[in-house]
Tab-separated table of C-alpha atoms in Angstrom:
chain	number	residue	atom	x	y	z
A	1	UNK	CA	10.486	8.002	5.826
A	2	UNK	CA	7.746	5.978	7.567
A	3	UNK	CA	5.006	4.698	5.294
A	4	UNK	CA	1.589	3.260	6.026
A	5	UNK	CA	0.267	-0.272	5.841
A	6	UNK	CA	-3.240	-1.284	4.799
A	7	UNK	CA	-5.041	-4.523	4.013
A	8	UNK	CA	-7.250	-4.889	0.947
A	9	UNK	CA	-10.045	-5.799	0.987
A	10	UNK	CA	-11.097	-4.839	4.508
A	11	UNK	CA	-14.195	-3.518	6.286
A	12	UNK	CA	-13.185	0.169	6.295
A	13	UNK	CA	-13.585	2.667	3.480
A	14	UNK	CA	-11.993	3.138	1.044
A	15	UNK	CA	-10.309	-0.273	1.143
A	16	UNK	CA	-13.673	-2.034	1.361
A	17	UNK	CA	-14.313	-1.147	-2.284
A	18	UNK	CA	-12.039	-1.648	-5.304
A	19	UNK	CA	-8.280	-2.034	-5.160
A	20	UNK	CA	-8.049	1.128	-7.289
A	21	UNK	CA	-10.070	3.076	-4.669
A	22	UNK	CA	-7.759	1.796	-1.928
A	23	UNK	CA	-4.681	2.885	-3.920
A	24	UNK	CA	-6.198	6.282	-4.753
A	25	UNK	CA	-6.750	6.991	-1.047
A	26	UNK	CA	-3.271	5.810	-0.060
A	27	UNK	CA	-0.162	7.922	0.327
A	28	UNK	CA	3.009	7.478	-1.702
A	29	UNK	CA	5.028	4.609	-0.296
A	30	UNK	CA	1.981	2.829	1.174
A	31	UNK	CA	2.249	-0.959	1.614
A	32	UNK	CA	-0.990	-2.630	0.511
A	33	UNK	CA	-1.354	-6.254	1.580
A	34	UNK	CA	-3.781	-8.086	-0.720
A	35	UNK	CA	-5.890	-10.769	1.001
A	36	UNK	CA	-7.920	-12.236	-1.848
A	37	UNK	CA	-7.381	-14.752	-4.605
A	38	UNK	CA	-9.486	-12.683	-6.972
A	39	UNK	CA	-10.544	-12.367	-9.548
A	40	UNK	CA	-9.584	-8.701	-9.572
A	41	UNK	CA	-11.439	-7.295	-12.541
A	42	UNK	CA	-9.904	-3.850	-12.831
A	43	UNK	CA	-6.992	-2.052	-14.430
A	44	UNK	CA	-4.779	-0.415	-11.829
A	45	UNK	CA	-3.548	2.985	-13.025
A	46	UNK	CA	-1.806	5.250	-10.529
A	47	UNK	CA	0.765	8.014	-10.261
A	48	UNK	CA	1.575	6.956	-6.689
A	49	UNK	CA	4.374	4.525	-5.913
A	50	UNK	CA	2.701	1.924	-3.689
A	51	UNK	CA	3.580	-1.666	-2.835
A	52	UNK	CA	1.085	-4.359	-3.842
A	53	UNK	CA	1.883	-7.627	-2.083
A	54	UNK	CA	-0.128	-10.863	-1.821
A	55	UNK	CA	-0.587	-12.006	1.756
A	56	UNK	CA	0.681	-15.442	2.747
A	57	UNK	CA	-1.692	-18.097	1.425
A	58	UNK	CA	-3.236	-15.834	-1.236
A	59	UNK	CA	-2.548	-15.631	-4.975
A	60	UNK	CA	-4.492	-12.618	-6.338
A	61	UNK	CA	-5.472	-13.069	-9.996
A	62	UNK	CA	-6.194	-10.110	-12.267
A	63	UNK	CA	-8.844	-11.007	-14.856
A	64	UNK	CA	-7.948	-11.297	-18.533
A	65	UNK	CA	-6.745	-8.025	-20.018
A	66	UNK	CA	-6.229	-6.189	-16.715
A	67	UNK	CA	-2.883	-4.551	-15.983
A	68	UNK	CA	-0.865	-2.485	-13.518
A	69	UNK	CA	0.383	0.895	-14.744
A	70	UNK	CA	2.316	2.896	-12.148
A	71	UNK	CA	3.861	6.302	-12.843
A	72	UNK	CA	5.952	6.509	-9.694
A	73	UNK	CA	6.755	10.138	-8.874
A	74	UNK	CA	9.187	9.963	-5.971
A	75	UNK	CA	9.469	13.645	-5.123
A	76	UNK	CA	8.782	12.791	-1.476
A	77	UNK	CA	12.086	10.957	-0.963
A	78	UNK	CA	13.643	7.578	-1.696
A	79	UNK	CA	11.248	4.617	-1.637
A	80	UNK	CA	11.250	0.836	-1.762
A	81	UNK	CA	8.291	-0.459	-3.769
A	82	UNK	CA	7.281	-4.129	-3.938
A	83	UNK	CA	5.043	-5.916	-6.435
A	84	UNK	CA	4.828	-9.517	-5.221
A	85	UNK	CA	2.724	-12.623	-5.661
A	86	UNK	CA	0.275	-11.335	-8.281
A	87	UNK	CA	-1.068	-13.135	-11.368
A	88	UNK	CA	-1.984	-11.313	-14.582
A	89	UNK	CA	-3.993	-13.168	-17.235
A	90	UNK	CA	-3.108	-11.457	-20.542
A	91	UNK	CA	-2.029	-8.372	-18.645
A	92	UNK	CA	1.259	-6.752	-17.672
A	93	UNK	CA	3.165	-4.576	-15.218
A	94	UNK	CA	4.247	-1.192	-16.609
A	95	UNK	CA	6.206	1.110	-14.283
A	96	UNK	CA	7.807	4.479	-14.924
A	97	UNK	CA	9.617	6.594	-12.388
A	98	UNK	CA	10.755	10.178	-12.035
A	99	UNK	CA	12.259	12.028	-9.096
A	100	UNK	CA	14.272	10.711	-6.177
A	101	UNK	CA	15.979	7.332	-5.834
A	102	UNK	CA	13.664	4.331	-5.897
A	103	UNK	CA	13.962	0.572	-5.552
A	104	UNK	CA	11.499	-1.785	-7.235
A	105	UNK	CA	11.219	-5.368	-6.064
A	106	UNK	CA	9.111	-7.298	-8.567
A	107	UNK	CA	9.065	-10.918	-7.448
A	108	UNK	CA	7.063	-14.134	-7.582
A	109	UNK	CA	4.483	-12.872	-10.065
A	110	UNK	CA	2.895	-14.894	-12.864
A	111	UNK	CA	2.329	-12.881	-16.013
A	112	UNK	CA	0.780	-14.041	-19.267
A	113	UNK	CA	1.261	-10.914	-21.351
A	114	UNK	CA	-0.624	-9.998	-24.520
A	115	UNK	CA	0.971	-10.328	-27.947
A	116	UNK	CA	3.878	-7.941	-28.578
A	117	UNK	CA	3.803	-6.383	-25.116
A	118	UNK	CA	6.479	-6.959	-22.464
A	119	UNK	CA	5.215	-8.662	-19.326
A	120	UNK	CA	7.300	-6.303	-17.163
A	121	UNK	CA	8.302	-2.873	-18.414
A	122	UNK	CA	10.273	-0.326	-16.371
A	123	UNK	CA	11.143	3.192	-17.569
A	124	UNK	CA	13.434	5.340	-15.455
A	125	UNK	CA	13.523	9.113	-15.712
A	126	UNK	CA	15.018	9.511	-12.238
A	127	UNK	CA	16.828	12.711	-11.314
A	128	UNK	CA	20.370	13.477	-12.449
A	129	UNK	CA	21.971	11.738	-9.468
A	130	UNK	CA	19.103	9.504	-8.383
A	131	UNK	CA	19.372	5.771	-8.810
A	132	UNK	CA	16.662	3.395	-9.953
A	133	UNK	CA	17.368	0.012	-8.434
A	134	UNK	CA	15.476	-3.024	-9.732
A	135	UNK	CA	15.134	-6.560	-8.463
A	136	UNK	CA	13.057	-8.547	-10.958
A	137	UNK	CA	13.299	-12.078	-9.604
A	138	UNK	CA	11.462	-15.411	-9.616
A	139	UNK	CA	8.644	-14.314	-11.934
A	140	UNK	CA	6.950	-16.779	-14.266
A	141	UNK	CA	6.436	-15.061	-17.596
A	142	UNK	CA	4.661	-16.276	-20.721
A	143	UNK	CA	4.623	-13.918	-23.676
A	144	UNK	CA	4.005	-14.174	-27.409
A	145	UNK	CA	5.360	-12.330	-30.400
A	146	UNK	CA	3.457	-12.372	-33.651
A	147	UNK	CA	4.235	-10.690	-36.937
A	148	UNK	CA	6.454	-7.694	-37.687
A	149	UNK	CA	6.580	-4.766	-35.311
A	150	UNK	CA	8.752	-1.725	-34.748
A	151	UNK	CA	10.689	-0.880	-31.607
A	152	UNK	CA	12.303	-2.922	-28.842
A	153	UNK	CA	10.461	-5.895	-27.452
A	154	UNK	CA	11.100	-8.651	-24.972
A	155	UNK	CA	9.423	-10.351	-22.025
A	156	UNK	CA	11.166	-7.893	-19.658
A	157	UNK	CA	12.038	-4.429	-20.916
A	158	UNK	CA	14.105	-1.887	-18.928
A	159	UNK	CA	14.712	1.583	-20.370
A	160	UNK	CA	16.331	4.814	-19.200
A	161	UNK	CA	14.761	7.868	-20.823
A	162	UNK	CA	16.124	11.385	-21.077
A	163	UNK	CA	19.630	12.821	-20.820
A	164	UNK	CA	21.957	12.964	-17.809
A	165	UNK	CA	19.862	10.661	-15.675
A	166	UNK	CA	20.940	8.564	-12.712
A	167	UNK	CA	21.922	4.929	-13.168
A	168	UNK	CA	19.718	1.838	-13.266
A	169	UNK	CA	21.163	-0.957	-11.146
A	170	UNK	CA	19.950	-4.319	-9.904
A	171	UNK	CA	19.281	-7.749	-11.332
A	172	UNK	CA	16.850	-9.789	-13.363
A	173	UNK	CA	16.767	-13.408	-12.298
């Protein structure tokens, strides 16, 4: 499947406005090249699997408390999604997936996550025979834990939800 490529920010609508507006107007599988150092003062919340990649020479910084939440529905076919070169100041990356096979490449990000929240969290609810492949590599993560809490917790959290789901494969390095 051929997917599109856009640059944010640029001179054309909708990618001349917020990153969220650019994502909202993009198709599933879109590759969004980020050409700013920030600050990006917005939460990114989307149900579209899109790649967000810093261009060479840029290091986009999300302002304190901002995060990326992606509910990646891959009903349109297998996808490769990249999240690369981003910085989150007391924010996090939270991805969930359902549908066809998908590969996530989450690399070279700097994440200072809030207390008791994983910096990178991936939930897979892929189809019965669909594989979720992850490559979580070369990220710099700073996270804090404070006080008692219930449930699993760590700087990177990978979880398969549901019954009879496809495998999660890949590496964390």
